[in-house]
mmCIF file of C-alpha atoms and ligand atoms in Angstrom:
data_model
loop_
_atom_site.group_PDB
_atom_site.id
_atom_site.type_symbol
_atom_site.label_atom_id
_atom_site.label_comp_id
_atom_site.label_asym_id
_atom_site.label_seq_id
_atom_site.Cartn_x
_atom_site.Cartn_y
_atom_site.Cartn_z
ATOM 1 C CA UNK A 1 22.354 -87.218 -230.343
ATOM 2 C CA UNK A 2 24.418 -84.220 -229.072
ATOM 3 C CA UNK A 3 22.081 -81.587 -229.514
ATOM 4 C CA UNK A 4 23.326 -78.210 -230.475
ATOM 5 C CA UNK A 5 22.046 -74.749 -229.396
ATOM 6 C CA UNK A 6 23.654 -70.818 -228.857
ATOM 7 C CA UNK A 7 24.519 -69.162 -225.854
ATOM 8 C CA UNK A 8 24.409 -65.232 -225.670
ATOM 9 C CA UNK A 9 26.379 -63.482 -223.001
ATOM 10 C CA UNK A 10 23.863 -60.125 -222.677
ATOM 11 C CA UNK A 11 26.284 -58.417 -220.546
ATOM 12 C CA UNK A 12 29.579 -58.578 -223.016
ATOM 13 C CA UNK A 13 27.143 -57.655 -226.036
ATOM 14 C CA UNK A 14 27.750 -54.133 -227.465
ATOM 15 C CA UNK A 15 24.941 -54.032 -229.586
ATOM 16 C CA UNK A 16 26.732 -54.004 -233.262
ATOM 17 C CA UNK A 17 24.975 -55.932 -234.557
ATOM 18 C CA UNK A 18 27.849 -57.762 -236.485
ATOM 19 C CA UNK A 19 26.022 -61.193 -235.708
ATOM 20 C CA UNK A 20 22.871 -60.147 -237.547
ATOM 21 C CA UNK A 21 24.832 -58.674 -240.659
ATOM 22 C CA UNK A 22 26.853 -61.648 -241.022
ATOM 23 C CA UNK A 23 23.679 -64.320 -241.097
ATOM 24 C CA UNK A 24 22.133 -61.857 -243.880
ATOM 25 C CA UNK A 25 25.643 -61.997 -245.601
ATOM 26 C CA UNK A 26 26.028 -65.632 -245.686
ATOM 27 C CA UNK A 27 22.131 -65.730 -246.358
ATOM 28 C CA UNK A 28 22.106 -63.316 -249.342
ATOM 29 C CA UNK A 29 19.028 -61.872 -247.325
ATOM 30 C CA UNK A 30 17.806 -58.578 -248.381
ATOM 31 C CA UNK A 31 16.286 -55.791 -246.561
ATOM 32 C CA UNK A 32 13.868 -56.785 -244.072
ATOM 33 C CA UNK A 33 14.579 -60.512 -243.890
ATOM 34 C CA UNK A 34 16.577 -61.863 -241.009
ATOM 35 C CA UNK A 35 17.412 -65.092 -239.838
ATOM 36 C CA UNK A 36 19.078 -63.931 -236.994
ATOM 37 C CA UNK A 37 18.224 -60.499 -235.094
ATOM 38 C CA UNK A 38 19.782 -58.052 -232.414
ATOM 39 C CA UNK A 39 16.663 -56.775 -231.025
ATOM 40 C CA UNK A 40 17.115 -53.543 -228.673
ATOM 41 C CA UNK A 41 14.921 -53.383 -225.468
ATOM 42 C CA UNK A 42 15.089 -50.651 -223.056
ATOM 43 C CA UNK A 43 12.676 -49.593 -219.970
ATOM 44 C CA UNK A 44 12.721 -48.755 -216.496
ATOM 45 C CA UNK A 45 12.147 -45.053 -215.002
ATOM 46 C CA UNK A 46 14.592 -42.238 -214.606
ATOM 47 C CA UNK A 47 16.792 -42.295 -213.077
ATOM 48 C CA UNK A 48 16.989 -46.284 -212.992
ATOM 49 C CA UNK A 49 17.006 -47.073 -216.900
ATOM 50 C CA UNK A 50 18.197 -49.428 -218.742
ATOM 51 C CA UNK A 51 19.102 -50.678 -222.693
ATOM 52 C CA UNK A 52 20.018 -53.907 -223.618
ATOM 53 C CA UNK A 53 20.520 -56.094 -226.762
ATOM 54 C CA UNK A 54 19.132 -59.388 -227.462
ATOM 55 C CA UNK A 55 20.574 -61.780 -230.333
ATOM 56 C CA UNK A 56 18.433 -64.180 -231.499
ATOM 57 C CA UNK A 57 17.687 -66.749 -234.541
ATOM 58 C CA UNK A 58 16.141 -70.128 -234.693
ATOM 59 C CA UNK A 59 16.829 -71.898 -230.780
ATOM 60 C CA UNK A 60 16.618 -75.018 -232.761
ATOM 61 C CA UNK A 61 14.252 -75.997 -229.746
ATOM 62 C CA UNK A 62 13.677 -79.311 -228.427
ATOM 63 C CA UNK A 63 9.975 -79.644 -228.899
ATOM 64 C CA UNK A 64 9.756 -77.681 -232.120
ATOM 65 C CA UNK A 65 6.172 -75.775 -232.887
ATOM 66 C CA UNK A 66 7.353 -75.647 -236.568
ATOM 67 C CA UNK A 67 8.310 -79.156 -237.128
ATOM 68 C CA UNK A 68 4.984 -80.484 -235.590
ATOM 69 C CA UNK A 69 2.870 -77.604 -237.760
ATOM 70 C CA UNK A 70 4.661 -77.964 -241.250
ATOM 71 C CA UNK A 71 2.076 -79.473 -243.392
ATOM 72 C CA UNK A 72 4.320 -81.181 -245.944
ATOM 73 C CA UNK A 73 7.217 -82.439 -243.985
ATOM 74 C CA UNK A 74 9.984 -79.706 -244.699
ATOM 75 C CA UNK A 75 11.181 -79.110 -241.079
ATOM 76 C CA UNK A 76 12.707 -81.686 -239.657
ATOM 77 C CA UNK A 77 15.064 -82.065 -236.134
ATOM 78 C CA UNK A 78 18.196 -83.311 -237.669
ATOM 79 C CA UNK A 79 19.130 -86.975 -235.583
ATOM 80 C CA UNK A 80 23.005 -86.247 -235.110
ATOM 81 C CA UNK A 81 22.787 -82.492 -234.012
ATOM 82 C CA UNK A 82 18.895 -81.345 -233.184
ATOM 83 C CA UNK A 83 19.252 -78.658 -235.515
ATOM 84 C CA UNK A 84 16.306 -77.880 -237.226
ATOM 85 C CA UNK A 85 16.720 -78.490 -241.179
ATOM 86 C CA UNK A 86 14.577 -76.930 -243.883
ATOM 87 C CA UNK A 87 14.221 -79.327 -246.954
ATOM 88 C CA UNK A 88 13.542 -76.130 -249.246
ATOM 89 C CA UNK A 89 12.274 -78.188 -252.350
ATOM 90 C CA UNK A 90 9.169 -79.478 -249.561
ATOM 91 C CA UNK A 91 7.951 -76.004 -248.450
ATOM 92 C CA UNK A 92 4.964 -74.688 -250.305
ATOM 93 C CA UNK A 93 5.057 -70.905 -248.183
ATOM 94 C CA UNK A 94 2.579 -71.652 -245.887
ATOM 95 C CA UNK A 95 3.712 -69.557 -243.327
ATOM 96 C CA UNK A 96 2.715 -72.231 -240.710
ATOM 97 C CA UNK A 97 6.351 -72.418 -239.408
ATOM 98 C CA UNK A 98 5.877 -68.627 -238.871
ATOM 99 C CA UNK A 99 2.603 -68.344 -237.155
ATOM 100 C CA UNK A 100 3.384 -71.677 -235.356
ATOM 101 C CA UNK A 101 6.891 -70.398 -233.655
ATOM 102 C CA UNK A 102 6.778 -68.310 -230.628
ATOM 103 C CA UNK A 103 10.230 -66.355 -231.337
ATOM 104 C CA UNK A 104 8.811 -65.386 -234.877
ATOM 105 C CA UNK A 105 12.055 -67.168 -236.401
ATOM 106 C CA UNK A 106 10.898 -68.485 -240.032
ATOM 107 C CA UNK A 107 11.240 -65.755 -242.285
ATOM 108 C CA UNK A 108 9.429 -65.735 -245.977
ATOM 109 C CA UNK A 109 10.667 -65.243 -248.635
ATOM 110 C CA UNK A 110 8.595 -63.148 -251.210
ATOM 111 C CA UNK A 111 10.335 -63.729 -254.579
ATOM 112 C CA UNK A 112 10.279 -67.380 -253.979
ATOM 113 C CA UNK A 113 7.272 -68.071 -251.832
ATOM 114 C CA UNK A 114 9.263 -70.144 -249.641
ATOM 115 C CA UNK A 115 10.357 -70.235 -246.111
ATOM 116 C CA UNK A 116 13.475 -69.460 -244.961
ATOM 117 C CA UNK A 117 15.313 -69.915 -241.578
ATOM 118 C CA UNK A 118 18.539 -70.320 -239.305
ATOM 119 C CA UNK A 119 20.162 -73.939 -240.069
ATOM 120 C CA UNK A 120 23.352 -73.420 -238.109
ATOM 121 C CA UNK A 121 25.185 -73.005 -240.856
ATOM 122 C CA UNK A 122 25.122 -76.527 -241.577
ATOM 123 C CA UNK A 123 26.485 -77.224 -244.707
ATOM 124 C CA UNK A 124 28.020 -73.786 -245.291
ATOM 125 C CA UNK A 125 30.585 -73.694 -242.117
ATOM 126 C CA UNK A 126 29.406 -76.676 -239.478
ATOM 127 C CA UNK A 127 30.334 -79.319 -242.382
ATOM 128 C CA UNK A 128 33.491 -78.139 -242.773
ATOM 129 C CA UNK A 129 34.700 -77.722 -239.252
ATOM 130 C CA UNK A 130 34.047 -73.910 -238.969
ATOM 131 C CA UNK A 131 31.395 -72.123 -236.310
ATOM 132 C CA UNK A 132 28.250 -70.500 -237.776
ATOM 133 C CA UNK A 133 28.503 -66.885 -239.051
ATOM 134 C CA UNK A 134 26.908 -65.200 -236.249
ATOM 135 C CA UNK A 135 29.553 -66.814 -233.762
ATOM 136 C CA UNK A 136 31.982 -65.973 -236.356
ATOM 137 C CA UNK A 137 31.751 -62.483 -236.573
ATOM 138 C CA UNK A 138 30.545 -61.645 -232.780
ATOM 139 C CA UNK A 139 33.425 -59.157 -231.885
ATOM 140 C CA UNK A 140 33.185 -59.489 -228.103
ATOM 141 C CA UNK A 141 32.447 -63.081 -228.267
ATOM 142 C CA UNK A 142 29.176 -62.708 -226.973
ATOM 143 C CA UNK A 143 28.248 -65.852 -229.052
ATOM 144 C CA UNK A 144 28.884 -68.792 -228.794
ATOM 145 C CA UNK A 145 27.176 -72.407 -230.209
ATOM 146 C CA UNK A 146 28.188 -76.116 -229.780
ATOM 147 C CA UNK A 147 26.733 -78.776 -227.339
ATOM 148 C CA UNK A 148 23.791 -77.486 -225.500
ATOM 149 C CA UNK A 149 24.827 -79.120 -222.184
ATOM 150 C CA UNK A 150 28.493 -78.439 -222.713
ATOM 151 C CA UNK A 151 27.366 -74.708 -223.057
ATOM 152 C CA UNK A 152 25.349 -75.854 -219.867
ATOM 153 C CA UNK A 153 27.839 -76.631 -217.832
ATOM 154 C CA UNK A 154 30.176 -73.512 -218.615
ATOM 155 C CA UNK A 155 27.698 -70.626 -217.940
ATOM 156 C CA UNK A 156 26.029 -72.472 -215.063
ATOM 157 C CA UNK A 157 23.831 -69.181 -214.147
ATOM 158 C CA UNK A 158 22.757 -68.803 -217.874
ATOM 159 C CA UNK A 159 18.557 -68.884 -218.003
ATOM 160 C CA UNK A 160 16.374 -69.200 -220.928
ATOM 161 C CA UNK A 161 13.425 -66.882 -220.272
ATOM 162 C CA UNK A 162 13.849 -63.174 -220.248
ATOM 163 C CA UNK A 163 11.303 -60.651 -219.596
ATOM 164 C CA UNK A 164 11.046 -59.898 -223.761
ATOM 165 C CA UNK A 165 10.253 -63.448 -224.675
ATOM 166 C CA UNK A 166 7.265 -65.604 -224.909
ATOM 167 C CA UNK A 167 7.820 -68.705 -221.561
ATOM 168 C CA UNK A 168 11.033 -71.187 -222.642
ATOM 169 C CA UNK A 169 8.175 -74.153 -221.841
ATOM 170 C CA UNK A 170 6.688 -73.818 -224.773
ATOM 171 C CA UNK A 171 8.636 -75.237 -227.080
ATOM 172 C CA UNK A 172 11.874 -75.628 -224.621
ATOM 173 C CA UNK A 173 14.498 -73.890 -227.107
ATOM 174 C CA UNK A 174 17.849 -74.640 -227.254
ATOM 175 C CA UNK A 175 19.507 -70.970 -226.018
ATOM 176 C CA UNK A 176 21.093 -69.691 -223.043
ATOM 177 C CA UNK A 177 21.916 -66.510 -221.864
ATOM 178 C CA UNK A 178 23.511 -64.586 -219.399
ATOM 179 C CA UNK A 179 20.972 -61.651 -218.532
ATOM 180 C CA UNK A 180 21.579 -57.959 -217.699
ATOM 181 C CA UNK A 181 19.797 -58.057 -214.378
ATOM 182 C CA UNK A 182 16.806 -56.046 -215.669
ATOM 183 C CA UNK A 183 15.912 -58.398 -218.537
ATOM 184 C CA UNK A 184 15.242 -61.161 -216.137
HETATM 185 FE FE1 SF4 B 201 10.954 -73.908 -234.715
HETATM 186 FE FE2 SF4 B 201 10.806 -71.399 -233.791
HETATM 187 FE FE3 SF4 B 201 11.848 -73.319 -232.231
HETATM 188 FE FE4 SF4 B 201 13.210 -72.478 -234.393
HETATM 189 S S1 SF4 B 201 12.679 -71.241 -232.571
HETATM 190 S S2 SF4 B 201 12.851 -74.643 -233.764
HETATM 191 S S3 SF4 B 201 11.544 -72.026 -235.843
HETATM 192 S S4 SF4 B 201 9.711 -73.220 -232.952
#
């Protein structure tokens, strides 16, 4: 298995947020639900401050807190890419995937009383060739996704933990980034 996973360049980011609009576009997700988020940080004292963005959806992580939690079997790693698939018909709304995940990426959905979450773009784009939406419509190329170790090998410096998130050896996601030096 090749596994898949994003990496975020934090220092070409300009904060649009393009990423995030496009997953709710291809998502139909309205107000309030996200699959994928631009968070905004800032901190530091004057006159040393600082203001960064972080872009972030499912990591589609290697030992996934979801997947082990789900009571009925809907998450699953898929075995030719590691992406973690929602079988939508399985989920009862729980909200175990939620509570389980440290990056709060499971979203629910309150018409339906279903889960929702970040698949890649699997059968809307990946199965056709194409790159997810959030890679898609990233204007500076900040995103990118494909073969975790691939994405390895090109951004050699890129780290998973930041200062904002809960420890990478948790569930050991699959997402890189290139820091701004404060957010390390
Ligand atoms: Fe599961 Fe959360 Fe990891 Fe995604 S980020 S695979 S929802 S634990």
């Amino acid at each position: 298995m090749a596994q898949k996973g994003f990496y975020f360049d934090m220092t070409s980011c300009t904060g649009c947020k393009c990423c995030q609009v496009a997953c709710k576009d291809v998502n139909d997700l309205p107000v309030g639900r996200f699959y994928r988020e631009a968070r905004d940080y800032e901190g530091g004292k004057f006159p040393h401050m600082w203001a960064a963005t972080v872009s972030m959806g499912c990591n589609h992580c290697d030992n996934p807190a979801c997947v082990e939690r789900c009571p009925t079997g809907a998450l699953s790693k898929d075995a030719d890419t590691g992406l973690v698939i929602q079988d939508h018909d399985k989920c009862i709304g729980c909200r175990m995937c939620l509570m389980s995940c440290p990056y709060g990426a499971p979203s629910y959905d309150e018409t339906e009383g279903r889960m929702g979450k970040c698949d890649g773009c699997s059968e809307k784009f990946l199965s056709h060739g194409l790159q997810p939406a959030c890679v898609g419509a990233c204007s500076t190329r900040a995103l990118q996704f494909g073969d975790i170790d691939e994405l390895r090998r090109e951004h050699p410096d890129a780290v998973s933990d930041l200062n904002v998130l809960p420890s990478s050896s948790i569930t050991k996601p699959n997402y890189l980034t290139t820091p701004k030096e404060d957010m390390r």
